[in-house]
Short mmCIF file of N, CA and C in Angstrom, two decimals:
data_model
loop_
_atom_site.label_atom_id
_atom_site.label_comp_id
_atom_site.label_asym_id
_atom_site.label_seq_id
_atom_site.Cartn_x
_atom_site.Cartn_y
_atom_site.Cartn_z
N GLN A 1 69.94 50.41 74.83
CA GLN A 1 69.40 51.79 75.35
C GLN A 1 68.45 51.81 75.61
N VAL A 2 68.04 53.35 75.68
CA VAL A 2 66.72 53.80 75.11
C VAL A 2 66.61 54.55 73.94
N GLN A 3 64.63 55.04 74.49
CA GLN A 3 64.23 55.92 73.89
C GLN A 3 63.83 56.76 74.22
N LEU A 4 63.36 58.27 74.36
CA LEU A 4 62.35 58.51 74.80
C LEU A 4 62.21 59.83 73.75
N VAL A 5 60.12 60.05 73.96
CA VAL A 5 59.49 60.94 73.40
C VAL A 5 58.47 61.00 74.46
N GLU A 6 58.72 62.69 74.76
CA GLU A 6 57.96 63.62 75.49
C GLU A 6 57.58 63.99 74.58
N SER A 7 55.54 64.10 74.82
CA SER A 7 54.76 65.19 74.66
C SER A 7 53.86 65.75 75.77
N GLY A 8 53.93 66.57 75.63
CA GLY A 8 52.19 67.21 76.38
C GLY A 8 52.23 69.01 77.14
N GLY A 9 53.00 69.52 75.55
CA GLY A 9 53.92 70.90 75.99
C GLY A 9 52.74 71.67 75.25
N GLY A 10 52.23 73.18 75.44
CA GLY A 10 51.35 73.80 75.42
C GLY A 10 51.11 75.25 75.23
N LEU A 11 50.40 76.27 75.22
CA LEU A 11 50.88 77.00 75.99
C LEU A 11 49.10 76.71 77.02
N VAL A 12 49.50 77.59 77.71
CA VAL A 12 48.59 77.90 79.19
C VAL A 12 48.61 79.22 79.82
N GLN A 13 47.04 79.38 80.11
CA GLN A 13 47.92 80.45 80.94
C GLN A 13 48.61 80.76 82.79
N ALA A 14 48.53 82.28 83.10
CA ALA A 14 48.77 81.19 84.63
C ALA A 14 48.34 80.96 85.10
N GLY A 15 47.93 80.16 86.15
CA GLY A 15 48.35 79.76 86.70
C GLY A 15 46.78 78.56 86.80
N GLY A 16 47.53 77.64 85.49
CA GLY A 16 46.98 76.67 84.83
C GLY A 16 47.59 75.43 84.92
N SER A 17 47.34 74.52 84.55
CA SER A 17 48.06 73.15 84.28
C SER A 17 48.48 72.56 82.95
N LEU A 18 49.11 71.47 83.17
CA LEU A 18 49.17 70.59 82.47
C LEU A 18 50.62 69.55 82.51
N ARG A 19 49.90 68.04 81.37
CA ARG A 19 50.21 67.28 82.07
C ARG A 19 51.08 66.71 81.19
N LEU A 20 53.01 66.26 81.21
CA LEU A 20 53.50 65.91 80.25
C LEU A 20 53.38 64.35 80.46
N SER A 21 54.01 64.02 78.33
CA SER A 21 54.10 62.43 79.13
C SER A 21 55.54 62.05 78.51
N CYS A 22 56.09 61.25 78.64
CA CYS A 22 57.33 60.62 78.73
C CYS A 22 57.59 59.01 77.66
N ALA A 23 57.49 59.13 76.59
CA ALA A 23 56.72 57.76 76.55
C ALA A 23 58.06 56.66 75.37
N ALA A 24 58.63 56.01 76.94
CA ALA A 24 59.85 54.57 76.80
C ALA A 24 60.26 53.76 75.43
N SER A 25 61.59 54.23 75.07
CA SER A 25 60.88 53.00 74.12
C SER A 25 62.72 51.65 74.14
N GLY A 26 62.07 51.03 74.02
CA GLY A 26 63.64 49.74 73.58
C GLY A 26 63.81 49.11 75.05
N ARG A 27 65.41 48.90 75.61
CA ARG A 27 65.32 48.55 77.11
C ARG A 27 64.31 47.72 77.58
N THR A 28 64.90 47.94 79.20
CA THR A 28 63.43 47.80 80.57
C THR A 28 63.71 48.75 80.72
N PHE A 29 62.29 49.88 80.96
CA PHE A 29 62.73 50.93 81.00
C PHE A 29 62.33 51.47 83.22
N SER A 30 62.33 49.83 83.58
CA SER A 30 62.00 49.95 84.76
C SER A 30 63.68 49.98 85.35
N SER A 31 64.75 49.63 84.48
CA SER A 31 66.00 50.45 85.23
C SER A 31 66.56 51.15 85.56
N TYR A 32 65.85 52.14 84.47
CA TYR A 32 66.58 53.11 84.72
C TYR A 32 65.49 54.71 86.28
N ALA A 33 66.48 55.46 86.05
CA ALA A 33 65.34 56.49 86.87
C ALA A 33 65.58 57.96 86.25
N MET A 34 64.48 57.81 86.29
CA MET A 34 64.27 59.28 85.43
C MET A 34 64.09 60.63 85.83
N GLY A 35 64.25 61.27 85.09
CA GLY A 35 63.67 62.60 85.53
C GLY A 35 63.98 64.21 84.09
N TRP A 36 63.05 65.03 84.92
CA TRP A 36 62.67 66.00 83.81
C TRP A 36 63.27 67.25 83.27
N PHE A 37 64.03 67.35 83.99
CA PHE A 37 64.69 69.07 83.22
C PHE A 37 63.83 69.58 81.98
N ARG A 38 64.29 71.66 83.07
CA ARG A 38 63.68 72.47 81.88
C ARG A 38 65.06 72.84 80.94
N GLN A 39 65.18 73.78 79.86
CA GLN A 39 66.24 74.81 79.72
C GLN A 39 64.27 76.33 78.98
N ALA A 40 65.29 76.84 79.34
CA ALA A 40 65.73 78.32 79.05
C ALA A 40 65.61 79.45 77.96
N PRO A 41 65.19 80.19 77.20
CA PRO A 41 65.38 80.89 76.55
C PRO A 41 67.57 81.52 77.04
N GLY A 42 68.60 81.30 76.64
CA GLY A 42 69.59 81.84 77.50
C GLY A 42 70.00 81.10 78.31
N LYS A 43 69.35 80.69 78.85
CA LYS A 43 69.74 80.39 80.44
C LYS A 43 70.31 78.38 80.01
N GLU A 44 71.05 77.78 81.19
CA GLU A 44 70.71 76.03 80.75
C GLU A 44 70.49 75.84 81.08
N ARG A 45 70.66 74.52 81.20
CA ARG A 45 68.91 73.38 81.75
C ARG A 45 69.28 73.07 83.12
N GLU A 46 68.18 72.68 83.48
CA GLU A 46 68.62 73.16 84.91
C GLU A 46 66.77 71.28 85.12
N PHE A 47 67.67 70.81 86.99
CA PHE A 47 66.92 69.65 87.07
C PHE A 47 65.56 70.59 87.23
N VAL A 48 64.36 69.62 86.92
CA VAL A 48 62.94 70.16 87.45
C VAL A 48 62.90 68.74 88.55
N ALA A 49 62.91 68.15 88.28
CA ALA A 49 61.80 66.75 89.10
C ALA A 49 62.49 65.29 88.14
N GLY A 50 62.87 64.32 89.69
CA GLY A 50 63.73 62.74 89.47
C GLY A 50 62.53 61.66 90.28
N ILE A 51 62.66 60.82 89.99
CA ILE A 51 61.86 59.68 90.14
C ILE A 51 63.15 58.10 90.26
N SER A 52 62.88 57.49 91.34
CA SER A 52 64.15 55.51 90.65
C SER A 52 62.96 55.68 90.17
N ARG A 53 63.60 54.58 90.34
CA ARG A 53 63.69 53.35 89.03
C ARG A 53 62.00 52.23 89.68
N SER A 54 61.58 52.08 91.19
CA SER A 54 60.94 51.52 91.29
C SER A 54 58.93 52.81 91.75
N GLY A 55 59.76 54.82 91.18
CA GLY A 55 58.73 55.51 91.87
C GLY A 55 58.47 55.78 93.08
N VAL A 56 59.52 55.44 94.08
CA VAL A 56 58.80 55.21 95.30
C VAL A 56 59.73 56.35 96.28
N TYR A 57 60.39 56.68 95.18
CA TYR A 57 61.30 58.07 96.02
C TYR A 57 61.72 59.01 94.59
N THR A 58 60.67 60.54 95.52
CA THR A 58 61.27 61.65 94.32
C THR A 58 62.03 62.70 94.91
N TYR A 59 62.43 64.31 93.67
CA TYR A 59 62.51 64.61 94.62
C TYR A 59 62.49 65.56 93.45
N TYR A 60 61.89 67.12 94.38
CA TYR A 60 62.18 68.60 92.93
C TYR A 60 62.72 69.23 93.84
N ALA A 61 63.45 69.87 91.77
CA ALA A 61 64.16 71.48 92.32
C ALA A 61 62.67 72.15 93.78
N ASP A 62 63.72 73.39 94.18
CA ASP A 62 63.47 73.84 95.04
C ASP A 62 61.44 74.54 94.60
N SER A 63 61.84 75.06 93.47
CA SER A 63 61.03 76.10 92.56
C SER A 63 59.80 75.67 92.14
N VAL A 64 59.38 74.89 91.94
CA VAL A 64 58.45 73.83 91.82
C VAL A 64 58.38 73.43 92.71
N LYS A 65 58.97 72.60 93.76
CA LYS A 65 58.10 72.26 94.62
C LYS A 65 56.99 72.11 95.15
N GLY A 66 55.79 71.08 95.34
CA GLY A 66 54.23 71.45 96.10
C GLY A 66 53.52 72.68 94.24
N ARG A 67 53.91 72.12 93.63
CA ARG A 67 52.94 72.05 92.41
C ARG A 67 53.83 71.72 91.07
N PHE A 68 54.56 70.42 91.14
CA PHE A 68 54.24 69.62 89.67
C PHE A 68 54.75 69.25 91.09
N THR A 69 54.17 67.14 89.67
CA THR A 69 54.19 66.35 90.52
C THR A 69 55.03 65.16 89.55
N ILE A 70 55.60 65.02 89.60
CA ILE A 70 56.31 63.45 88.88
C ILE A 70 55.85 62.21 89.20
N SER A 71 55.64 61.03 88.45
CA SER A 71 55.12 59.81 88.51
C SER A 71 55.93 58.66 87.55
N ARG A 72 55.86 57.53 87.50
CA ARG A 72 55.76 56.83 86.33
C ARG A 72 54.74 55.73 86.42
N ASP A 73 54.39 54.82 85.01
CA ASP A 73 54.03 53.65 84.61
C ASP A 73 55.02 52.70 84.83
N ASN A 74 55.29 51.97 85.22
CA ASN A 74 56.52 51.17 84.81
C ASN A 74 56.24 50.18 84.16
N ALA A 75 54.33 49.68 83.68
CA ALA A 75 53.66 48.91 82.18
C ALA A 75 53.60 49.85 81.47
N LYS A 76 53.93 50.95 81.30
CA LYS A 76 53.98 52.14 80.88
C LYS A 76 54.55 51.77 80.00
N ASN A 77 55.67 52.36 80.68
CA ASN A 77 56.97 53.18 79.86
C ASN A 77 56.90 53.84 80.07
N THR A 78 56.67 54.56 80.90
CA THR A 78 56.12 56.68 80.37
C THR A 78 56.70 57.04 82.25
N VAL A 79 56.79 58.58 82.00
CA VAL A 79 57.47 58.70 82.79
C VAL A 79 56.17 60.43 82.90
N TYR A 80 55.70 60.94 83.82
CA TYR A 80 54.79 61.58 84.11
C TYR A 80 55.29 62.93 84.54
N LEU A 81 54.55 64.57 84.37
CA LEU A 81 55.46 65.11 84.71
C LEU A 81 53.98 66.13 85.15
N GLN A 82 52.85 66.16 86.22
CA GLN A 82 51.82 67.48 86.31
C GLN A 82 52.10 68.75 86.65
N MET A 83 51.75 69.47 85.72
CA MET A 83 52.79 70.75 86.57
C MET A 83 50.96 71.57 86.66
N ASP A 84 51.09 72.05 87.65
CA ASP A 84 49.66 73.32 88.62
C ASP A 84 50.34 74.59 88.58
N SER A 85 49.37 75.25 89.06
CA SER A 85 49.88 76.68 89.47
C SER A 85 50.94 76.91 88.77
N LEU A 86 50.65 76.65 87.66
CA LEU A 86 52.53 77.42 85.78
C LEU A 86 52.79 78.94 86.28
N LYS A 87 53.68 78.95 86.69
CA LYS A 87 53.81 80.31 86.99
C LYS A 87 54.61 80.91 84.65
N PRO A 88 54.22 81.74 84.80
CA PRO A 88 55.30 82.38 83.54
C PRO A 88 57.16 82.45 83.57
N GLU A 89 57.67 82.39 84.51
CA GLU A 89 59.21 81.56 84.56
C GLU A 89 59.11 79.74 84.47
N ASP A 90 57.76 79.74 84.61
CA ASP A 90 58.11 77.86 84.43
C ASP A 90 58.13 77.74 82.80
N THR A 91 57.94 78.90 81.55
CA THR A 91 57.76 78.89 80.51
C THR A 91 59.21 78.40 79.88
N ALA A 92 59.46 77.44 79.22
CA ALA A 92 60.58 76.21 78.46
C ALA A 92 60.57 75.41 77.88
N ILE A 93 61.34 74.42 77.49
CA ILE A 93 61.29 73.91 76.73
C ILE A 93 61.50 72.55 78.20
N TYR A 94 60.56 70.79 78.29
CA TYR A 94 61.44 70.12 79.23
C TYR A 94 61.90 68.88 78.87
N TYR A 95 62.43 68.49 79.21
CA TYR A 95 63.52 66.90 78.13
C TYR A 95 63.03 66.77 79.50
N CYS A 96 62.77 64.97 78.99
CA CYS A 96 62.47 63.93 80.14
C CYS A 96 63.61 62.60 79.72
N ALA A 97 64.64 62.33 81.48
CA ALA A 97 65.96 62.13 80.62
C ALA A 97 66.05 60.45 81.92
N ALA A 98 66.79 60.17 81.43
CA ALA A 98 66.68 58.49 81.48
C ALA A 98 68.27 58.33 82.35
N SER A 99 68.15 57.72 83.98
CA SER A 99 69.82 57.62 84.47
C SER A 99 70.21 56.42 84.96
N GLU A 100 70.97 55.60 84.75
CA GLU A 100 71.75 54.58 84.70
C GLU A 100 71.86 54.99 86.10
N ASP A 101 72.22 54.99 86.75
CA ASP A 101 72.50 55.61 88.01
C ASP A 101 71.63 55.82 89.29
N SER A 102 72.00 56.42 89.79
CA SER A 102 70.89 55.97 90.76
C SER A 102 70.14 57.57 90.72
N LEU A 103 68.62 58.13 91.13
CA LEU A 103 68.19 59.52 91.19
C LEU A 103 69.20 60.00 91.63
N GLY A 104 69.02 61.33 90.69
CA GLY A 104 69.72 61.86 90.61
C GLY A 104 69.77 63.67 90.07
N TYR A 105 69.84 65.16 90.63
CA TYR A 105 69.47 66.78 89.68
C TYR A 105 71.16 66.34 88.57
N ARG A 106 71.92 66.01 88.90
CA ARG A 106 72.46 66.61 87.78
C ARG A 106 72.35 66.27 86.74
N THR A 107 72.69 67.52 85.63
CA THR A 107 72.77 67.00 83.52
C THR A 107 73.67 65.80 83.86
N ALA A 108 75.22 65.67 83.92
CA ALA A 108 75.72 64.46 84.23
C ALA A 108 74.92 63.56 83.93
N GLY A 109 74.55 63.02 84.71
CA GLY A 109 74.11 61.96 85.21
C GLY A 109 72.69 61.54 84.44
N TYR A 110 72.62 62.11 83.76
CA TYR A 110 71.70 60.84 82.22
C TYR A 110 72.48 61.53 81.78
N LYS A 111 72.44 59.65 81.13
CA LYS A 111 72.68 59.33 79.78
C LYS A 111 71.94 59.58 78.96
N TYR A 112 70.41 59.03 78.08
CA TYR A 112 69.72 59.26 77.55
C TYR A 112 68.50 60.44 77.44
N TRP A 113 68.86 61.56 76.05
CA TRP A 113 67.28 62.28 76.40
C TRP A 113 66.27 62.35 75.70
N GLY A 114 65.90 62.78 75.54
CA GLY A 114 64.31 62.88 73.99
C GLY A 114 64.92 64.69 73.65
N GLN A 115 64.05 65.01 72.99
CA GLN A 115 63.52 65.84 71.69
C GLN A 115 64.05 66.98 72.95
N GLY A 116 62.67 66.62 73.77
CA GLY A 116 62.05 67.26 74.61
C GLY A 116 61.10 68.49 74.29
N THR A 117 60.15 69.29 74.68
CA THR A 117 58.48 69.98 75.06
C THR A 117 58.57 71.22 75.02
N GLN A 118 57.68 71.93 74.12
CA GLN A 118 57.76 73.58 74.65
C GLN A 118 56.28 73.83 75.78
N VAL A 119 56.90 74.32 77.15
CA VAL A 119 56.28 74.76 77.91
C VAL A 119 55.54 76.64 77.91
N THR A 120 54.63 76.65 77.44
CA THR A 120 54.21 78.41 77.23
C THR A 120 53.77 79.23 78.25
N VAL A 121 53.90 79.65 79.12
CA VAL A 121 52.85 80.54 80.09
C VAL A 121 53.25 81.55 80.68
N SER A 122 51.43 82.10 80.03
CA SER A 122 51.06 83.35 80.03
C SER A 122 50.86 84.34 80.53
N SER A 123 51.24 85.14 81.96
CA SER A 123 50.53 86.35 81.53
C SER A 123 49.30 86.80 82.14
#
């Protein structure tokens, strides 16, 4: 199995940027497709972005396309989420997750989850 620890969350003004990191330990990191999800208060957890095992393929939710960028460094066992042009509606707890299956957007497809990091965007 793999353990995931997110970092990089915080408070930022609208229009600002944050970079989230997710460090993995355990089994070979490159064996997993990785994803970022978020959950706002009173809402269901939703897919944000995903990246294939090699990093060649990426997939984004329409709400973040063009503003967020997912990347990974398999040598460092880390996946990143660069968030630019942040909006108040991006406020949520952000989770990284690992999938033993191919890249996907369904929560059920991800077996391992981090504890989450809070992102708050003020207007």
